[in-house]
Amino acid sequence: MTSTYASAGGGLGRGGRVVAVLGPTNTGKTYLAIERMLGHRSGMIGFPLRLLARENYDRIVSIKGRNAVALVTGEEKILPPNPSYWVCTVESMPLDRAVDFLAVDEIQLCADPERGHIFTDRLLNARGMVETMVLGSDSMQPMIRRLVPKAEFVSRPRFSQLTYAGYRKLTRLPPRSAVVAFSATDVYSIAEMIRRQRGGTAVVLGALSPRTRNAQVGLYQAGEVDYLVATDAIGMGLNMDVDHVAFARIVKFDGFAPRRLRPAEVAQIAGRAGRHMRDGTFGTTDEVGELDADLVTRVENHEFETVKALSWRNSDLRFDTPGFLLKSLEERAPIPELSRVREADDHLALQALVRDPEIMDLARGRDAVKLLWEVCQVPDFRKVLSDAHTKLLAQVFRSLRAPLRRLDDDWVAKQIARLDRTEGDIDALVARIAHIRTWTYISNRPNWLKDPLHWQERTRSIEDRLSDALHERLTQRFIDRRSATLARTLKDGRSLLGGVRADGEVVVEGHVVGRLEGFRFVPDAPDRSDEAKSLLTAARRALRDELAKRLRAFEAEPDDAFALGPDGVLSADSLPVARLAAGPSVLAPLVVPFDEGMLDQAQRERVRARLERWLKDHIVARLKPLFALSAAEGLSGAGRGLAFQLVEGLGVLPRQPVADMVERLEREDRKALTKLGVRLGVSHLYLTALAKPAAVTLRGLLWAVAKGHPLPVPIPPPGRVSVEAPLGKEGPVKEGGAPPAFWEAIGYPLAGGRALRVDMLDRLETELLTASKANAPIREVALGQRVGLSAEELGAVLAGLGYVRMVAEDGAVTWKRRRPQGNRQRREKPTNEDHPFAKLRQLSGM
């Protein structure tokens, strides 16, 4: 096995110089290699990703022409008759073809535990006849010196500076940021958050097809979104205009266990920030705190531990039997600097297949064993970690060993047809793309199919359709084009084009952003979200002229265009424009315009002033007796006091607390109050004209607004003189009910679990007093009917008022008021206002 290693030194003996171009990201290493290759008559360059191979193939074709350049990857081959230049993935480099120049990019991947043995083999064995160039990190320099002693070294400094910017919340990341996580689940959740907060993001994962990945990067590069959420797939070769890289995770699963990123890995990913001469920054976000100071210093200064060992696998394989092949794959590395790679996928596939007796029977002879190894190297892009891939390989090998020595077209067509579907979610499309990529690889194997070009075109077209569908799903899920467009326009400071449709929909830059209800903007987004705020900002900027026009029309509206709802909302032409709030008095509530930030202070004042004028006239018109009482002149002190309290009580006042003031009223006061519509009732003073339904409804609304009670309040239906209103220990027991003070304010005092209109209550008590004076029996049914109560309801009301039912021997029924408790002096006074005869004297005085 020493011969494999020795060939590294022997490579120089074949006549070519070996140059190692080392340095951090953004140093122009790849550009230099392509420039050097095109200076030779022929050349070959290997890239770590199919995506990068295709990108640079297109670039070289634009310089040299399509006939001069070949593209060779596991899944794609473009082979003109006599190409001078070969652009490949590292695994697919046709090393049996002699070229003047040969280059391998990202040579530090020699240390990768999965693919490193391929890169190590190219470092040791792949040579150009005139010049060989390897490109990568400075950390590879000692190993290259050790393994390729005659290699020359070129150090490339970074064009721009990379600086640590610390921790920032996801919502505070600057535009043109790339957010890095290490699992699809994390990428998707972070992308969802950025969509809600910033309008959208592109996503890049290793599982995406090159076409989908390019499309997503294209969205970002075109400025349709300002954010990119990705795995470490962006750390290798993707050239984007990224200003800031934010690590949302710093731990990744390496195939065996979770581990923290090494400084060199952090630098590789962070190095995507900044491009050519433009500086970049890196930092942390989401679940990652501040980075360790030593790590930051290493990344900023490109100071990393050197690679101590390279992954290696024997490339001098024996194909005598499957057993010999396995044994040669398991050979130990010849020197300590090379570490035998853990079992790769092709090795594991071989181990699984040789356990099948049928496969072992078919794998006889060197050609058959070589074919078996070629089949084992068909990649499992699905990474399903099951035996499904092994079963596929077994079927492929059996078909290739059958008499026709190729795959059956009908079987291949059936396998591929199952994948030609674009329905399903993101995960389903990713799985189908991975599967069809395996078939694309198979279709590019020579002599495996009767018409390989047909199957290459078929699998490529299916992959393209699936990739386009996946790009569409990702865009739908993670990009809100409306928010992204508006955010971009707002950031640029450009004016926005907007208008309001007839149905109230607000359209800005062609996107519906919400509705305009009067002057109130209702965004088409969750309430109080960042998206709602941005939509409000956009609408306000776009609708300045429309709002000014609406305001002028609003001020000129006639009074009949306005209305006040039971919920305290003022509307104009049926559109809500303001609400009532507690003001300096119950009859003077405040008007609070609805505008949600659409109007400036001066405009809000104009809206409020117009509504206040209408509201004042509205209240005065429906509660005119109250305002007449408030403005009454010529009353004595007691009369003015009662008038004031009646106005504050919205036209109803319990008599007992003001009994002394009533007693002090002069005859002229009583006449004046009677003329103003005041009734000095048995238990209440009240304004008789305020029993109308419109007045009752308005009084209830004004009381609730003044007291901060929930709206709407339970107003009795028009025409009803009593309604059920049971009380609990501390007030109303029914949800949506109201306390006793409310029922008093609207003129429906409570008694016995019912609210009885005050004039009916007064009529009831007057009849009781009259009957009591005459010592006449009470006809309960007739009395109840006169006040809209059943006999049972009447009994409950009277008991609630403090009356006691008494039945004589002859069956006659009378009701007597229970004597007040706890005030002996008042019980002994003949002028006690609660005494029936005192009430009669007061009534006769009216």
Short mmCIF file of C-alpha atoms in Angstrom, two decimals, residues 156-478:
data_model
loop_
_atom_site.label_atom_id
_atom_site.label_comp_id
_atom_site.label_asym_id
_atom_site.label_seq_id
_atom_site.Cartn_x
_atom_site.Cartn_y
_atom_site.Cartn_z
CA ARG A 156 -3.90 34.84 -0.52
CA PRO A 157 -5.07 37.54 1.91
CA ARG A 158 -8.79 38.22 2.30
CA PHE A 159 -9.96 41.13 0.17
CA SER A 160 -12.21 42.52 2.90
CA GLN A 161 -12.32 42.60 6.70
CA LEU A 162 -14.53 40.28 8.74
CA THR A 163 -15.58 41.70 12.12
CA TYR A 164 -17.58 40.30 15.04
CA ALA A 165 -20.80 42.25 15.68
CA GLY A 166 -22.07 40.43 18.77
CA TYR A 167 -25.55 39.14 19.56
CA ARG A 168 -28.71 40.53 17.98
CA LYS A 169 -32.32 39.42 18.21
CA LEU A 170 -33.79 37.89 15.08
CA THR A 171 -36.07 40.91 14.79
CA ARG A 172 -33.06 43.26 14.94
CA LEU A 173 -30.85 41.67 12.30
CA PRO A 174 -29.78 44.11 9.59
CA PRO A 175 -30.91 43.65 5.99
CA ARG A 176 -28.74 41.41 3.79
CA SER A 177 -28.19 38.95 6.64
CA ALA A 178 -27.76 35.19 6.44
CA VAL A 179 -28.99 33.21 9.47
CA VAL A 180 -27.32 29.84 9.98
CA ALA A 181 -28.72 26.71 11.65
CA PHE A 182 -27.92 23.02 11.17
CA SER A 183 -31.21 21.17 10.70
CA ALA A 184 -34.18 21.55 8.40
CA THR A 185 -36.47 21.91 11.43
CA ASP A 186 -34.48 24.85 12.80
CA VAL A 187 -34.16 26.46 9.38
CA TYR A 188 -37.92 26.25 8.80
CA SER A 189 -38.89 27.60 12.24
CA ILE A 190 -36.47 30.53 11.97
CA ALA A 191 -37.65 31.24 8.43
CA GLU A 192 -41.27 31.29 9.64
CA MET A 193 -40.37 33.83 12.32
CA ILE A 194 -38.53 36.08 9.88
CA ARG A 195 -41.48 35.86 7.49
CA ARG A 196 -43.80 37.13 10.22
CA GLN A 197 -41.42 39.84 11.36
CA ARG A 198 -39.71 40.98 8.16
CA GLY A 199 -41.89 39.82 5.27
CA GLY A 200 -39.89 36.82 4.15
CA THR A 201 -36.64 35.01 3.62
CA ALA A 202 -34.97 32.67 1.17
CA VAL A 203 -33.85 29.27 2.46
CA VAL A 204 -30.87 27.12 1.50
CA LEU A 205 -30.35 23.55 2.69
CA GLY A 206 -28.08 20.78 1.49
CA ALA A 207 -31.17 18.68 0.70
CA LEU A 208 -32.35 21.14 -1.96
CA SER A 209 -31.60 20.40 -5.58
CA PRO A 210 -29.14 22.77 -7.27
CA ARG A 211 -31.99 24.27 -9.31
CA THR A 212 -34.09 25.00 -6.21
CA ARG A 213 -31.07 26.31 -4.33
CA ASN A 214 -30.19 28.64 -7.20
CA ALA A 215 -33.77 29.88 -7.39
CA GLN A 216 -33.83 30.63 -3.67
CA VAL A 217 -30.47 32.39 -3.82
CA GLY A 218 -31.79 34.27 -6.85
CA LEU A 219 -34.65 35.69 -4.78
CA TYR A 220 -32.14 36.95 -2.26
CA GLN A 221 -29.70 38.30 -4.82
CA ALA A 222 -32.49 40.12 -6.68
CA GLY A 223 -33.45 41.90 -3.47
CA GLU A 224 -36.93 40.38 -3.28
CA VAL A 225 -36.04 39.41 0.28
CA ASP A 226 -33.34 40.79 2.54
CA TYR A 227 -32.73 37.64 4.56
CA LEU A 228 -31.43 34.14 3.96
CA VAL A 229 -31.81 31.23 6.38
CA ALA A 230 -29.47 28.35 5.65
CA THR A 231 -27.53 25.40 6.91
CA ASP A 232 -23.75 25.30 6.55
CA ALA A 233 -24.45 24.52 2.87
CA ILE A 234 -23.77 28.23 2.25
CA GLY A 235 -20.28 27.88 3.71
CA MET A 236 -18.78 26.52 0.52
CA GLY A 237 -18.56 28.54 -2.64
CA LEU A 238 -21.95 30.23 -2.82
CA ASN A 239 -21.20 33.80 -3.82
CA MET A 240 -23.89 36.13 -2.48
CA ASP A 241 -24.19 39.72 -1.39
CA VAL A 242 -24.27 38.95 2.33
CA ASP A 243 -23.30 41.72 4.72
CA HIS A 244 -23.85 39.86 7.99
CA VAL A 245 -23.83 36.19 9.01
CA ALA A 246 -25.72 35.36 12.22
CA PHE A 247 -25.33 31.97 13.89
CA ALA A 248 -28.67 30.85 15.31
CA ARG A 249 -27.07 27.57 16.36
CA ILE A 250 -23.43 26.77 17.15
CA VAL A 251 -23.83 23.01 17.61
CA LYS A 252 -24.26 20.52 14.76
CA PHE A 253 -24.68 16.77 14.49
CA ASP A 254 -21.63 15.33 12.74
CA GLY A 255 -23.05 11.87 12.05
CA PHE A 256 -22.14 10.47 15.47
CA ALA A 257 -23.05 13.08 18.06
CA PRO A 258 -23.78 16.79 18.45
CA ARG A 259 -20.66 18.94 18.75
CA ARG A 260 -19.73 22.64 18.74
CA LEU A 261 -18.41 24.13 15.55
CA ARG A 262 -14.66 24.40 15.31
CA PRO A 263 -13.16 27.87 14.76
CA ALA A 264 -12.24 27.02 11.16
CA GLU A 265 -15.84 25.94 10.48
CA VAL A 266 -17.18 29.15 12.00
CA ALA A 267 -14.80 31.12 9.79
CA GLN A 268 -15.75 29.18 6.67
CA ILE A 269 -19.44 30.02 7.18
CA ALA A 270 -18.94 33.54 8.55
CA GLY A 271 -16.67 34.29 5.61
CA ARG A 272 -19.74 34.47 3.36
CA ALA A 273 -20.23 37.98 4.80
CA GLY A 274 -18.64 40.69 2.71
CA ARG A 275 -17.72 40.29 -0.93
CA HIS A 276 -14.60 41.29 -2.78
CA MET A 277 -13.65 44.68 -1.27
CA ARG A 278 -16.78 45.11 0.87
CA ASP A 279 -16.34 44.34 4.58
CA GLY A 280 -18.63 41.95 6.42
CA THR A 281 -19.71 41.12 9.96
CA PHE A 282 -20.70 37.99 11.83
CA GLY A 283 -22.45 37.39 15.12
CA THR A 284 -25.09 35.36 16.91
CA THR A 285 -28.86 35.36 17.25
CA ASP A 286 -31.82 33.36 18.56
CA GLU A 287 -30.55 30.60 20.93
CA VAL A 288 -26.83 31.41 20.76
CA GLY A 289 -25.29 33.81 23.25
CA GLU A 290 -22.11 35.80 22.76
CA LEU A 291 -19.21 33.91 21.21
CA ASP A 292 -16.07 33.20 23.20
CA ALA A 293 -13.47 35.96 22.85
CA ASP A 294 -10.78 33.50 21.78
CA LEU A 295 -13.02 32.11 19.03
CA VAL A 296 -13.79 35.63 17.79
CA THR A 297 -10.09 36.51 17.68
CA ARG A 298 -9.28 33.35 15.71
CA VAL A 299 -12.01 34.00 13.16
CA GLU A 300 -11.20 37.70 12.71
CA ASN A 301 -7.48 37.00 12.32
CA HIS A 302 -7.80 33.68 10.45
CA GLU A 303 -5.78 31.82 13.07
CA PHE A 304 -6.79 28.16 13.21
CA GLU A 305 -5.32 24.90 14.33
CA THR A 306 -3.67 23.08 11.52
CA VAL A 307 -5.16 19.87 10.19
CA LYS A 308 -3.49 16.97 11.99
CA ALA A 309 -4.75 14.06 9.87
CA LEU A 310 -6.44 13.49 6.55
CA SER A 311 -9.18 11.00 5.81
CA TRP A 312 -7.86 8.20 3.64
CA ARG A 313 -9.10 5.07 1.94
CA ASN A 314 -7.08 2.69 -0.16
CA SER A 315 -7.60 3.38 -3.87
CA ASP A 316 -5.54 0.39 -5.07
CA LEU A 317 -8.45 -2.03 -4.91
CA ARG A 318 -8.50 -5.76 -5.67
CA PHE A 319 -11.42 -7.00 -7.73
CA ASP A 320 -10.66 -10.75 -7.73
CA THR A 321 -13.65 -11.46 -5.47
CA PRO A 322 -16.03 -9.40 -3.30
CA GLY A 323 -14.07 -10.61 -0.28
CA PHE A 324 -10.78 -9.32 -1.67
CA LEU A 325 -12.49 -6.03 -2.52
CA LEU A 326 -13.74 -5.63 1.04
CA LYS A 327 -10.34 -6.50 2.45
CA SER A 328 -8.57 -3.94 0.23
CA LEU A 329 -11.09 -1.26 1.27
CA GLU A 330 -10.23 -1.97 4.89
CA GLU A 331 -6.47 -1.60 4.51
CA ARG A 332 -4.83 0.58 7.12
CA ALA A 333 -3.34 3.94 6.23
CA PRO A 334 0.40 3.78 5.42
CA ILE A 335 1.46 6.75 7.55
CA PRO A 336 0.16 8.36 10.79
CA GLU A 337 -0.91 11.56 8.96
CA LEU A 338 -3.53 9.56 7.10
CA SER A 339 -6.51 8.21 9.00
CA ARG A 340 -8.58 5.43 7.46
CA VAL A 341 -12.04 6.79 6.77
CA ARG A 342 -14.95 5.31 8.62
CA GLU A 343 -17.09 3.12 6.44
CA ALA A 344 -18.55 5.26 3.65
CA ASP A 345 -21.96 4.67 2.06
CA ASP A 346 -20.54 2.67 -0.86
CA HIS A 347 -18.56 0.47 1.53
CA LEU A 348 -21.65 -0.13 3.68
CA ALA A 349 -23.70 -0.95 0.58
CA LEU A 350 -21.09 -3.50 -0.49
CA GLN A 351 -21.12 -5.12 2.95
CA ALA A 352 -24.91 -5.42 2.76
CA LEU A 353 -24.99 -6.82 -0.77
CA VAL A 354 -22.38 -9.54 -0.23
CA ARG A 355 -24.65 -11.05 2.43
CA ASP A 356 -27.07 -11.91 -0.37
CA PRO A 357 -26.17 -15.38 -1.82
CA GLU A 358 -27.69 -14.48 -5.20
CA ILE A 359 -25.50 -11.38 -5.44
CA MET A 360 -22.42 -13.38 -4.47
CA ASP A 361 -23.24 -15.97 -7.15
CA LEU A 362 -23.53 -13.23 -9.79
CA ALA A 363 -20.34 -11.45 -8.65
CA ARG A 364 -17.87 -13.93 -10.10
CA GLY A 365 -14.84 -12.67 -11.97
CA ARG A 366 -13.05 -9.31 -11.95
CA ASP A 367 -15.47 -7.62 -14.33
CA ALA A 368 -18.46 -8.67 -12.25
CA VAL A 369 -16.81 -7.48 -9.00
CA LYS A 370 -15.92 -4.15 -10.63
CA LEU A 371 -19.53 -3.79 -11.76
CA LEU A 372 -20.72 -4.59 -8.24
CA TRP A 373 -18.46 -1.83 -6.87
CA GLU A 374 -19.76 0.63 -9.48
CA VAL A 375 -23.33 -0.18 -8.41
CA CYS A 376 -22.43 0.31 -4.74
CA GLN A 377 -21.19 3.81 -5.59
CA VAL A 378 -24.66 4.92 -6.74
CA PRO A 379 -25.32 7.64 -4.12
CA ASP A 380 -28.25 7.54 -1.74
CA PHE A 381 -29.36 11.16 -1.98
CA ARG A 382 -32.40 10.34 0.14
CA LYS A 383 -30.30 9.46 3.21
CA VAL A 384 -33.23 7.37 4.45
CA LEU A 385 -31.03 5.13 6.60
CA SER A 386 -33.02 2.03 5.60
CA ASP A 387 -32.51 -0.99 3.37
CA ALA A 388 -34.59 0.59 0.56
CA HIS A 389 -31.45 1.88 -1.15
CA THR A 390 -29.68 -1.45 -0.77
CA LYS A 391 -32.66 -3.26 -2.33
CA LEU A 392 -32.55 -0.83 -5.26
CA LEU A 393 -28.82 -1.50 -5.75
CA ALA A 394 -29.40 -5.23 -5.60
CA GLN A 395 -32.05 -5.03 -8.30
CA VAL A 396 -29.81 -2.85 -10.47
CA PHE A 397 -26.91 -5.32 -10.15
CA ARG A 398 -29.10 -8.35 -10.92
CA SER A 399 -30.44 -6.61 -14.04
CA LEU A 400 -26.96 -5.68 -15.21
CA ARG A 401 -25.81 -9.29 -14.78
CA ALA A 402 -28.82 -10.66 -16.66
CA PRO A 403 -28.37 -11.79 -20.28
CA LEU A 404 -29.21 -8.31 -21.70
CA ARG A 405 -26.57 -6.73 -19.44
CA ARG A 406 -28.65 -3.57 -18.94
CA LEU A 407 -31.63 -2.30 -16.97
CA ASP A 408 -35.10 -3.17 -18.22
CA ASP A 409 -36.76 -0.09 -19.73
CA ASP A 410 -40.22 -0.98 -18.41
CA TRP A 411 -38.91 -1.40 -14.87
CA VAL A 412 -36.98 1.89 -15.03
CA ALA A 413 -40.02 3.68 -16.49
CA LYS A 414 -42.20 2.39 -13.65
CA GLN A 415 -39.70 3.48 -10.99
CA ILE A 416 -39.33 6.94 -12.48
CA ALA A 417 -43.05 7.47 -13.16
CA ARG A 418 -43.78 7.19 -9.43
CA LEU A 419 -41.64 10.27 -8.87
CA ASP A 420 -43.16 12.43 -11.61
CA ARG A 421 -45.64 14.17 -9.29
CA THR A 422 -45.49 17.76 -8.05
CA GLU A 423 -48.22 17.63 -5.41
CA GLY A 424 -47.42 17.43 -1.72
CA ASP A 425 -45.64 19.52 0.87
CA ILE A 426 -42.01 20.61 1.09
CA ASP A 427 -40.77 17.39 2.70
CA ALA A 428 -42.51 15.22 0.08
CA LEU A 429 -40.96 17.19 -2.78
CA VAL A 430 -37.50 17.10 -1.18
CA ALA A 431 -37.78 13.30 -0.89
CA ARG A 432 -38.84 12.91 -4.54
CA ILE A 433 -36.03 15.16 -5.74
CA ALA A 434 -33.49 13.10 -3.80
CA HIS A 435 -34.88 9.90 -5.31
CA ILE A 436 -34.91 11.21 -8.88
CA ARG A 437 -31.31 12.41 -8.45
CA THR A 438 -30.35 8.78 -7.81
CA TRP A 439 -31.97 7.82 -11.12
CA THR A 440 -30.26 10.73 -12.85
CA TYR A 441 -26.94 9.33 -11.61
CA ILE A 442 -27.88 5.86 -12.89
CA SER A 443 -28.87 7.25 -16.29
CA ASN A 444 -25.39 8.77 -16.61
CA ARG A 445 -23.63 5.43 -16.13
CA PRO A 446 -22.29 4.15 -19.47
CA ASN A 447 -23.94 1.05 -20.91
CA TRP A 448 -26.47 0.62 -18.11
CA LEU A 449 -29.45 1.63 -20.25
CA LYS A 450 -30.49 1.00 -23.84
CA ASP A 451 -31.10 4.70 -24.51
CA PRO A 452 -29.26 6.63 -21.79
CA LEU A 453 -29.79 10.03 -23.42
CA HIS A 454 -33.57 9.54 -23.27
CA TRP A 455 -33.46 8.67 -19.57
CA GLN A 456 -31.05 11.51 -18.80
CA GLU A 457 -33.47 13.98 -20.38
CA ARG A 458 -36.44 12.34 -18.65
CA THR A 459 -34.92 12.38 -15.16
CA ARG A 460 -33.55 15.89 -15.67
CA SER A 461 -36.96 17.22 -16.70
CA ILE A 462 -38.63 15.55 -13.70
CA GLU A 463 -36.00 16.97 -11.35
CA ASP A 464 -36.53 20.41 -12.88
CA ARG A 465 -40.30 20.22 -12.43
CA LEU A 466 -39.97 19.00 -8.86
CA SER A 467 -37.36 21.68 -8.15
CA ASP A 468 -39.61 24.40 -9.52
CA ALA A 469 -42.52 23.12 -7.45
CA LEU A 470 -40.30 23.01 -4.36
CA HIS A 471 -39.12 26.57 -4.99
CA GLU A 472 -42.75 27.63 -5.29
CA ARG A 473 -43.69 25.90 -2.01
CA LEU A 474 -40.73 27.44 -0.19
CA THR A 475 -41.62 30.86 -1.54
CA GLN A 476 -45.27 30.48 -0.56
CA ARG A 477 -44.36 29.36 2.94
CA PHE A 478 -41.48 31.64 3.77
#
